[in-house]
PDB file of N, CA and C in Angstrom:
ATOM      1  N   UNK A 177       9.084 -48.440 -17.123  1.00  0.00           N
ATOM      2  CA  UNK A 177       8.285 -49.198 -17.174  1.00  0.00           C
ATOM      3  C   UNK A 177       7.915 -49.995 -15.722  1.00  0.00           C
ATOM      4  N   UNK A 178       6.413 -49.774 -15.153  1.00  0.00           N
ATOM      5  CA  UNK A 178       6.604 -50.268 -13.267  1.00  0.00           C
ATOM      6  C   UNK A 178       5.391 -51.757 -13.458  1.00  0.00           C
ATOM      7  N   UNK A 179       5.511 -52.403 -15.187  1.00  0.00           N
ATOM      8  CA  UNK A 179       4.715 -53.744 -15.099  1.00  0.00           C
ATOM      9  C   UNK A 179       3.483 -53.771 -14.318  1.00  0.00           C
ATOM     10  N   UNK A 180       1.975 -52.576 -14.488  1.00  0.00           N
ATOM     11  CA  UNK A 180       1.270 -53.231 -13.432  1.00  0.00           C
ATOM     12  C   UNK A 180       0.800 -52.711 -11.499  1.00  0.00           C
ATOM     13  N   UNK A 181       2.650 -51.792 -11.388  1.00  0.00           N
ATOM     14  CA  UNK A 181       2.966 -51.459 -10.397  1.00  0.00           C
ATOM     15  C   UNK A 181       2.694 -50.724  -9.869  1.00  0.00           C
ATOM     16  N   UNK A 182       2.410 -50.186  -8.839  1.00  0.00           N
ATOM     17  CA  UNK A 182       2.496 -47.962  -8.734  1.00  0.00           C
ATOM     18  C   UNK A 182       3.697 -47.850  -7.580  1.00  0.00           C
ATOM     19  N   UNK A 183       4.189 -46.690  -8.595  1.00  0.00           N
ATOM     20  CA  UNK A 183       5.354 -46.670  -8.314  1.00  0.00           C
ATOM     21  C   UNK A 183       4.461 -46.310  -6.101  1.00  0.00           C
ATOM     22  N   UNK A 184       5.705 -46.298  -5.421  1.00  0.00           N
ATOM     23  CA  UNK A 184       6.167 -45.539  -4.340  1.00  0.00           C
ATOM     24  C   UNK A 184       6.401 -44.174  -3.834  1.00  0.00           C
ATOM     25  N   UNK A 185       7.727 -45.079  -4.661  1.00  0.00           N
ATOM     26  CA  UNK A 185       9.421 -43.818  -4.242  1.00  0.00           C
ATOM     27  C   UNK A 185       9.545 -43.144  -6.387  1.00  0.00           C
ATOM     28  N   UNK A 186       9.739 -41.782  -6.131  1.00  0.00           N
ATOM     29  CA  UNK A 186       9.475 -40.686  -7.648  1.00  0.00           C
ATOM     30  C   UNK A 186      10.975 -41.316  -7.738  1.00  0.00           C
ATOM     31  N   UNK A 187      10.979 -41.919  -8.867  1.00  0.00           N
ATOM     32  CA  UNK A 187      12.308 -41.745  -9.403  1.00  0.00           C
ATOM     33  C   UNK A 187      12.929 -41.060 -10.938  1.00  0.00           C
ATOM     34  N   UNK A 188      12.277 -40.148 -10.270  1.00  0.00           N
ATOM     35  CA  UNK A 188      12.359 -39.062 -11.571  1.00  0.00           C
ATOM     36  C   UNK A 188      12.557 -38.697 -12.530  1.00  0.00           C
ATOM     37  N   UNK A 189      11.780 -39.771 -12.984  1.00  0.00           N
ATOM     38  CA  UNK A 189      11.171 -40.317 -14.758  1.00  0.00           C
ATOM     39  C   UNK A 189      10.273 -39.290 -14.410  1.00  0.00           C
ATOM     40  N   UNK A 190       9.432 -39.129 -14.427  1.00  0.00           N
ATOM     41  CA  UNK A 190       8.153 -37.602 -14.330  1.00  0.00           C
ATOM     42  C   UNK A 190       8.634 -36.565 -15.262  1.00  0.00           C
ATOM     43  N   UNK A 191       7.704 -36.626 -15.838  1.00  0.00           N
ATOM     44  CA  UNK A 191       7.773 -35.454 -17.108  1.00  0.00           C
ATOM     45  C   UNK A 191       7.115 -34.369 -15.736  1.00  0.00           C
ATOM     46  N   UNK A 192       7.762 -33.625 -16.262  1.00  0.00           N
ATOM     47  CA  UNK A 192       6.495 -32.078 -16.003  1.00  0.00           C
ATOM     48  C   UNK A 192       6.191 -31.433 -16.980  1.00  0.00           C
ATOM     49  N   UNK A 193       4.971 -31.493 -16.964  1.00  0.00           N
ATOM     50  CA  UNK A 193       4.538 -29.891 -18.114  1.00  0.00           C
ATOM     51  C   UNK A 193       4.825 -28.971 -18.260  1.00  0.00           C
ATOM     52  N   UNK A 194       5.154 -28.411 -19.400  1.00  0.00           N
ATOM     53  CA  UNK A 194       5.913 -26.798 -18.937  1.00  0.00           C
ATOM     54  C   UNK A 194       4.386 -26.239 -20.014  1.00  0.00           C
ATOM     55  N   UNK A 195       4.395 -24.997 -18.879  1.00  0.00           N
ATOM     56  CA  UNK A 195       3.225 -24.013 -19.610  1.00  0.00           C
ATOM     57  C   UNK A 195       3.558 -22.942 -19.261  1.00  0.00           C
ATOM     58  N   UNK A 196       4.018 -22.191 -20.502  1.00  0.00           N
ATOM     59  CA  UNK A 196       4.795 -21.040 -20.472  1.00  0.00           C
ATOM     60  C   UNK A 196       3.553 -19.842 -20.037  1.00  0.00           C
ATOM     61  N   UNK A 197       4.159 -19.183 -20.062  1.00  0.00           N
ATOM     62  CA  UNK A 197       2.911 -17.636 -19.549  1.00  0.00           C
ATOM     63  C   UNK A 197       3.768 -16.779 -18.742  1.00  0.00           C
ATOM     64  N   UNK A 198       2.869 -16.098 -18.609  1.00  0.00           N
ATOM     65  CA  UNK A 198       3.353 -14.810 -17.476  1.00  0.00           C
ATOM     66  C   UNK A 198       3.551 -15.314 -15.613  1.00  0.00           C
ATOM     67  N   UNK A 199       4.312 -15.515 -14.858  1.00  0.00           N
ATOM     68  CA  UNK A 199       4.748 -16.177 -13.627  1.00  0.00           C
ATOM     69  C   UNK A 199       4.032 -14.538 -12.705  1.00  0.00           C
ATOM     70  N   UNK A 200       4.278 -13.425 -13.208  1.00  0.00           N
ATOM     71  CA  UNK A 200       4.402 -12.398 -11.695  1.00  0.00           C
ATOM     72  C   UNK A 200       2.578 -12.294 -11.741  1.00  0.00           C
ATOM     73  N   UNK A 201       2.452 -12.208 -10.378  1.00  0.00           N
ATOM     74  CA  UNK A 201       1.079 -12.271 -10.090  1.00  0.00           C
ATOM     75  C   UNK A 201       0.523 -10.636 -10.363  1.00  0.00           C
ATOM     76  N   UNK A 202       1.832  -9.765 -10.016  1.00  0.00           N
ATOM     77  CA  UNK A 202       1.145  -8.394  -9.836  1.00  0.00           C
ATOM     78  C   UNK A 202       0.574  -7.711 -11.314  1.00  0.00           C
ATOM     79  N   UNK A 203       1.136  -8.551 -12.640  1.00  0.00           N
ATOM     80  CA  UNK A 203       0.914  -8.250 -14.180  1.00  0.00           C
ATOM     81  C   UNK A 203      -0.283  -8.631 -14.412  1.00  0.00           C
ATOM     82  N   UNK A 204      -1.510  -7.628 -14.988  1.00  0.00           N
ATOM     83  CA  UNK A 204      -3.032  -8.373 -15.572  1.00  0.00           C
ATOM     84  C   UNK A 204      -2.926  -9.170 -16.636  1.00  0.00           C
ATOM     85  N   UNK A 205      -1.736  -9.785 -17.133  1.00  0.00           N
ATOM     86  CA  UNK A 205      -2.086 -11.095 -17.476  1.00  0.00           C
ATOM     87  C   UNK A 205      -1.289 -12.466 -17.352  1.00  0.00           C
ATOM     88  N   UNK A 206      -1.224 -12.742 -15.692  1.00  0.00           N
ATOM     89  CA  UNK A 206      -0.880 -13.028 -14.726  1.00  0.00           C
ATOM     90  C   UNK A 206      -1.507 -14.869 -15.636  1.00  0.00           C
ATOM     91  N   UNK A 207      -0.653 -15.640 -15.480  1.00  0.00           N
ATOM     92  CA  UNK A 207      -1.631 -17.089 -15.874  1.00  0.00           C
ATOM     93  C   UNK A 207      -0.912 -18.132 -14.445  1.00  0.00           C
ATOM     94  N   UNK A 208      -1.438 -18.197 -13.502  1.00  0.00           N
ATOM     95  CA  UNK A 208      -1.744 -19.105 -12.494  1.00  0.00           C
ATOM     96  C   UNK A 208      -0.527 -20.268 -12.883  1.00  0.00           C
ATOM     97  N   UNK A 209      -1.318 -20.795 -14.282  1.00  0.00           N
ATOM     98  CA  UNK A 209      -1.183 -22.336 -14.186  1.00  0.00           C
ATOM     99  C   UNK A 209       0.070 -22.250 -14.700  1.00  0.00           C
ATOM    100  N   UNK A 210       1.138 -20.892 -15.044  1.00  0.00           N
ATOM    101  CA  UNK A 210       2.640 -21.227 -16.031  1.00  0.00           C
ATOM    102  C   UNK A 210       3.723 -21.054 -15.327  1.00  0.00           C
ATOM    103  N   UNK A 211       4.361 -22.492 -14.889  1.00  0.00           N
ATOM    104  CA  UNK A 211       5.464 -22.409 -14.321  1.00  0.00           C
ATOM    105  C   UNK A 211       6.848 -22.813 -15.037  1.00  0.00           C
ATOM    106  N   UNK A 212       6.923 -21.646 -16.616  1.00  0.00           N
ATOM    107  CA  UNK A 212       7.697 -21.265 -17.130  1.00  0.00           C
ATOM    108  C   UNK A 212       7.147 -20.117 -17.709  1.00  0.00           C
ATOM    109  N   UNK A 213       8.313 -18.734 -16.938  1.00  0.00           N
ATOM    110  CA  UNK A 213       8.002 -17.288 -17.741  1.00  0.00           C
ATOM    111  C   UNK A 213       8.409 -16.801 -18.627  1.00  0.00           C
ATOM    112  N   UNK A 214       7.424 -16.440 -19.755  1.00  0.00           N
ATOM    113  CA  UNK A 214       7.631 -16.215 -21.494  1.00  0.00           C
ATOM    114  C   UNK A 214       7.873 -15.089 -21.169  1.00  0.00           C
ATOM    115  N   UNK A 215       8.183 -13.888 -20.731  1.00  0.00           N
ATOM    116  CA  UNK A 215       8.933 -12.446 -20.514  1.00  0.00           C
ATOM    117  C   UNK A 215       7.450 -11.788 -21.211  1.00  0.00           C
ATOM    118  N   UNK A 216       6.345 -11.813 -20.991  1.00  0.00           N
ATOM    119  CA  UNK A 216       5.884 -10.943 -21.842  1.00  0.00           C
ATOM    120  C   UNK A 216       4.381 -10.642 -20.519  1.00  0.00           C
ATOM    121  N   UNK A 217       5.020 -10.304 -19.188  1.00  0.00           N
ATOM    122  CA  UNK A 217       3.566  -9.736 -18.163  1.00  0.00           C
ATOM    123  C   UNK A 217       3.826  -8.719 -18.670  1.00  0.00           C
ATOM    124  N   UNK A 218       2.329  -7.789 -18.892  1.00  0.00           N
ATOM    125  CA  UNK A 218       2.031  -6.970 -18.634  1.00  0.00           C
ATOM    126  C   UNK A 218       1.865  -5.984 -17.417  1.00  0.00           C
ATOM    127  N   UNK A 219       2.103  -5.105 -17.095  1.00  0.00           N
ATOM    128  CA  UNK A 219       2.432  -4.568 -16.121  1.00  0.00           C
ATOM    129  C   UNK A 219       1.167  -3.286 -16.413  1.00  0.00           C
ATOM    130  N   UNK A 220       0.203  -3.134 -15.411  1.00  0.00           N
ATOM    131  CA  UNK A 220      -0.752  -2.742 -15.221  1.00  0.00           C
ATOM    132  C   UNK A 220      -0.773  -1.016 -15.014  1.00  0.00           C
ATOM    133  N   UNK A 221      -1.431  -0.480 -16.413  1.00  0.00           N
ATOM    134  CA  UNK A 221      -1.194   1.208 -16.124  1.00  0.00           C
ATOM    135  C   UNK A 221      -2.686   1.761 -16.095  1.00  0.00           C
ATOM    136  N   UNK A 222      -2.690   2.576 -14.736  1.00  0.00           N
ATOM    137  CA  UNK A 222      -3.825   2.438 -15.008  1.00  0.00           C
ATOM    138  C   UNK A 222      -4.116   4.292 -15.302  1.00  0.00           C
ATOM    139  N   UNK A 223      -5.422   4.699 -16.399  1.00  0.00           N
ATOM    140  CA  UNK A 223      -5.704   5.771 -16.702  1.00  0.00           C
ATOM    141  C   UNK A 223      -6.760   6.185 -17.731  1.00  0.00           C
ATOM    142  N   UNK A 224      -7.459   7.037 -18.130  1.00  0.00           N
ATOM    143  CA  UNK A 224      -8.188   6.841 -19.127  1.00  0.00           C
ATOM    144  C   UNK A 224      -7.841   6.541 -20.329  1.00  0.00           C
ATOM    145  N   UNK A 225      -8.660   5.501 -20.786  1.00  0.00           N
ATOM    146  CA  UNK A 225      -8.247   4.651 -22.238  1.00  0.00           C
ATOM    147  C   UNK A 225      -8.858   4.901 -23.272  1.00  0.00           C
ATOM    148  N   UNK A 226     -10.352   5.624 -22.999  1.00  0.00           N
ATOM    149  CA  UNK A 226     -11.145   6.510 -23.903  1.00  0.00           C
ATOM    150  C   UNK A 226     -10.446   8.121 -24.277  1.00  0.00           C
ATOM    151  N   UNK A 227      -9.625   7.551 -25.500  1.00  0.00           N
ATOM    152  CA  UNK A 227      -9.263   9.002 -26.826  1.00  0.00           C
ATOM    153  C   UNK A 227     -10.358  10.034 -26.564  1.00  0.00           C
ATOM    154  N   UNK A 228     -11.380   9.990 -26.638  1.00  0.00           N
ATOM    155  CA  UNK A 228     -12.847  10.669 -26.956  1.00  0.00           C
ATOM    156  C   UNK A 228     -12.362  11.542 -25.795  1.00  0.00           C
ATOM    157  N   UNK A 229     -11.593  11.691 -25.240  1.00  0.00           N
ATOM    158  CA  UNK A 229     -11.727  12.461 -23.586  1.00  0.00           C
ATOM    159  C   UNK A 229     -10.204  13.383 -22.961  1.00  0.00           C
ATOM    160  N   UNK A 230     -10.350  14.393 -22.696  1.00  0.00           N
ATOM    161  CA  UNK A 230      -8.965  15.097 -22.358  1.00  0.00           C
ATOM    162  C   UNK A 230      -8.343  14.665 -21.539  1.00  0.00           C
ATOM    163  N   UNK A 231      -8.925  13.538 -20.511  1.00  0.00           N
ATOM    164  CA  UNK A 231      -7.116  13.437 -20.160  1.00  0.00           C
ATOM    165  C   UNK A 231      -7.080  11.858 -20.445  1.00  0.00           C
ATOM    166  N   UNK A 232      -7.510  12.144 -21.808  1.00  0.00           N
ATOM    167  CA  UNK A 232      -6.920  10.126 -22.455  1.00  0.00           C
ATOM    168  C   UNK A 232      -5.539  10.380 -21.968  1.00  0.00           C
ATOM    169  N   UNK A 233      -4.884   8.684 -21.607  1.00  0.00           N
ATOM    170  CA  UNK A 233      -3.025   8.303 -21.441  1.00  0.00           C
ATOM    171  C   UNK A 233      -3.168   6.951 -22.749  1.00  0.00           C
ATOM    172  N   UNK A 234      -2.266   7.263 -23.355  1.00  0.00           N
ATOM    173  CA  UNK A 234      -2.333   6.872 -24.738  1.00  0.00           C
ATOM    174  C   UNK A 234      -1.568   5.508 -23.838  1.00  0.00           C
ATOM    175  N   UNK A 235      -1.093   5.426 -22.722  1.00  0.00           N
ATOM    176  CA  UNK A 235      -0.193   4.190 -21.967  1.00  0.00           C
ATOM    177  C   UNK A 235      -1.274   3.776 -21.476  1.00  0.00           C
ATOM    178  N   UNK A 236      -1.895   4.145 -20.738  1.00  0.00           N
ATOM    179  CA  UNK A 236      -2.587   3.290 -19.887  1.00  0.00           C
ATOM    180  C   UNK A 236      -2.911   2.080 -20.238  1.00  0.00           C
ATOM    181  N   UNK A 237      -3.612   1.169 -20.178  1.00  0.00           N
ATOM    182  CA  UNK A 237      -4.116   0.005 -20.138  1.00  0.00           C
ATOM    183  C   UNK A 237      -5.271  -0.767 -20.143  1.00  0.00           C
ATOM    184  N   UNK A 238      -5.939  -0.061 -18.124  1.00  0.00           N
ATOM    185  CA  UNK A 238      -6.776  -0.159 -17.485  1.00  0.00           C
ATOM    186  C   UNK A 238      -7.436   1.404 -17.156  1.00  0.00           C
ATOM    187  N   UNK A 239      -8.446   0.851 -17.125  1.00  0.00           N
ATOM    188  CA  UNK A 239      -9.158   2.432 -17.079  1.00  0.00           C
ATOM    189  C   UNK A 239      -9.532   1.851 -16.067  1.00  0.00           C
ATOM    190  N   UNK A 240      -9.906   3.738 -15.026  1.00  0.00           N
ATOM    191  CA  UNK A 240      -9.922   3.640 -13.865  1.00  0.00           C
ATOM    192  C   UNK A 240     -11.229   5.055 -13.739  1.00  0.00           C
ATOM    193  N   UNK A 241     -11.711   4.821 -14.841  1.00  0.00           N
ATOM    194  CA  UNK A 241     -13.269   5.758 -14.840  1.00  0.00           C
ATOM    195  C   UNK A 241     -13.040   7.247 -14.383  1.00  0.00           C
ATOM    196  N   UNK A 242     -11.461   7.925 -14.893  1.00  0.00           N
ATOM    197  CA  UNK A 242     -11.476   8.822 -14.701  1.00  0.00           C
ATOM    198  C   UNK A 242     -11.045  10.501 -16.013  1.00  0.00           C
ATOM    199  N   UNK A 243     -11.946   9.367 -17.088  1.00  0.00           N
ATOM    200  CA  UNK A 243     -12.351   9.891 -17.941  1.00  0.00           C
ATOM    201  C   UNK A 243     -13.669  10.885 -17.896  1.00  0.00           C
ATOM    202  N   UNK A 244     -13.169  12.748 -17.809  1.00  0.00           N
ATOM    203  CA  UNK A 244     -13.793  13.218 -17.417  1.00  0.00           C
ATOM    204  C   UNK A 244     -14.700  14.554 -18.502  1.00  0.00           C
ATOM    205  N   UNK A 245     -13.767  14.772 -19.267  1.00  0.00           N
ATOM    206  CA  UNK A 245     -13.870  16.327 -20.052  1.00  0.00           C
ATOM    207  C   UNK A 245     -13.844  15.503 -21.034  1.00  0.00           C
ATOM    208  N   UNK A 246     -15.559  15.379 -21.625  1.00  0.00           N
ATOM    209  CA  UNK A 246     -15.560  14.733 -23.178  1.00  0.00           C
ATOM    210  C   UNK A 246     -15.170  16.044 -24.421  1.00  0.00           C
ATOM    211  N   UNK A 247     -14.198  15.455 -25.323  1.00  0.00           N
ATOM    212  CA  UNK A 247     -13.450  16.580 -26.360  1.00  0.00           C
ATOM    213  C   UNK A 247     -14.951  16.512 -27.064  1.00  0.00           C
ATOM    214  N   UNK A 248     -15.537  18.248 -27.427  1.00  0.00           N
ATOM    215  CA  UNK A 248     -15.765  18.368 -28.549  1.00  0.00           C
ATOM    216  C   UNK A 248     -15.469  19.734 -29.543  1.00  0.00           C
ATOM    217  N   UNK A 249     -14.740  19.381 -30.751  1.00  0.00           N
ATOM    218  CA  UNK A 249     -13.939  20.254 -31.451  1.00  0.00           C
ATOM    219  C   UNK A 249     -14.653  21.156 -32.016  1.00  0.00           C
ATOM    220  N   UNK A 250     -14.861  22.322 -32.044  1.00  0.00           N
ATOM    221  CA  UNK A 250     -15.287  23.788 -33.013  1.00  0.00           C
ATOM    222  C   UNK A 250     -14.944  24.717 -31.968  1.00  0.00           C
ATOM    223  N   UNK A 251     -15.823  26.021 -32.967  1.00  0.00           N
ATOM    224  CA  UNK A 251     -14.946  27.451 -32.343  1.00  0.00           C
ATOM    225  C   UNK A 251     -14.935  27.526 -30.261  1.00  0.00           C
ATOM    226  N   UNK A 252     -14.100  28.110 -30.220  1.00  0.00           N
ATOM    227  CA  UNK A 252     -14.142  28.743 -29.137  1.00  0.00           C
ATOM    228  C   UNK A 252     -14.164  30.022 -28.881  1.00  0.00           C
ATOM    229  N   UNK A 253     -14.477  30.269 -27.970  1.00  0.00           N
ATOM    230  CA  UNK A 253     -14.623  32.060 -28.177  1.00  0.00           C
ATOM    231  C   UNK A 253     -13.463  32.613 -26.924  1.00  0.00           C
ATOM    232  N   UNK A 254     -12.311  33.106 -27.023  1.00  0.00           N
ATOM    233  CA  UNK A 254     -10.946  32.815 -26.753  1.00  0.00           C
ATOM    234  C   UNK A 254     -10.993  34.385 -25.838  1.00  0.00           C
ATOM    235  N   UNK A 255     -12.285  35.321 -26.230  1.00  0.00           N
ATOM    236  CA  UNK A 255     -12.114  36.812 -25.401  1.00  0.00           C
ATOM    237  C   UNK A 255     -11.155  37.930 -26.989  1.00  0.00           C
ATOM    238  N   UNK A 256     -10.380  36.996 -27.933  1.00  0.00           N
ATOM    239  CA  UNK A 256      -9.638  38.000 -29.135  1.00  0.00           C
ATOM    240  C   UNK A 256     -10.281  38.707 -30.408  1.00  0.00           C
ATOM    241  N   UNK A 257     -11.894  38.784 -30.131  1.00  0.00           N
ATOM    242  CA  UNK A 257     -12.931  39.292 -31.224  1.00  0.00           C
ATOM    243  C   UNK A 257     -12.905  37.934 -32.519  1.00  0.00           C
ATOM    244  N   UNK A 258     -12.786  37.264 -32.399  1.00  0.00           N
ATOM    245  CA  UNK A 258     -13.295  36.120 -32.883  1.00  0.00           C
ATOM    246  C   UNK A 258     -14.639  35.659 -33.337  1.00  0.00           C
ATOM    247  N   UNK A 259     -14.824  35.442 -33.792  1.00  0.00           N
ATOM    248  CA  UNK A 259     -16.482  35.409 -34.039  1.00  0.00           C
ATOM    249  C   UNK A 259     -16.515  34.068 -34.572  1.00  0.00           C
ATOM    250  N   UNK A 260     -17.196  33.191 -34.121  1.00  0.00           N
ATOM    251  CA  UNK A 260     -17.288  32.164 -34.545  1.00  0.00           C
ATOM    252  C   UNK A 260     -18.779  31.481 -34.571  1.00  0.00           C
ATOM    253  N   UNK A 261     -19.027  30.618 -35.898  1.00  0.00           N
ATOM    254  CA  UNK A 261     -20.545  30.274 -36.516  1.00  0.00           C
ATOM    255  C   UNK A 261     -20.038  28.641 -36.240  1.00  0.00           C
ATOM    256  N   UNK A 262     -21.535  28.283 -36.594  1.00  0.00           N
ATOM    257  CA  UNK A 262     -22.022  26.931 -36.094  1.00  0.00           C
ATOM    258  C   UNK A 262     -20.385  25.699 -37.276  1.00  0.00           C
ATOM    259  N   UNK A 263     -20.405  26.036 -38.090  1.00  0.00           N
ATOM    260  CA  UNK A 263     -19.297  25.321 -38.562  1.00  0.00           C
ATOM    261  C   UNK A 263     -17.419  25.853 -38.185  1.00  0.00           C
ATOM    262  N   UNK A 264     -17.566  25.892 -37.243  1.00  0.00           N
ATOM    263  CA  UNK A 264     -15.614  26.559 -37.235  1.00  0.00           C
ATOM    264  C   UNK A 264     -15.883  26.572 -35.885  1.00  0.00           C
TER     265      UNK A 264
END
């Protein structure tokens, strides 16, 4: 207790606020306020994040605009004599 006086020398009694979080500034969930790493940093993985596209990457957590080919399910004539109709 300083009895109204303002300390001028740090005696080590100050408490440091602990902020848990990701301390890796290369991670997508980096927390600049964190001073204790919580082990939950997430590495950025670029790729197509839309499962409706051929280029979909299930591991990607950041979309990089590489989704190009929309998947459309249906009959595709591969030249083997199969006859396609509107519902197959």
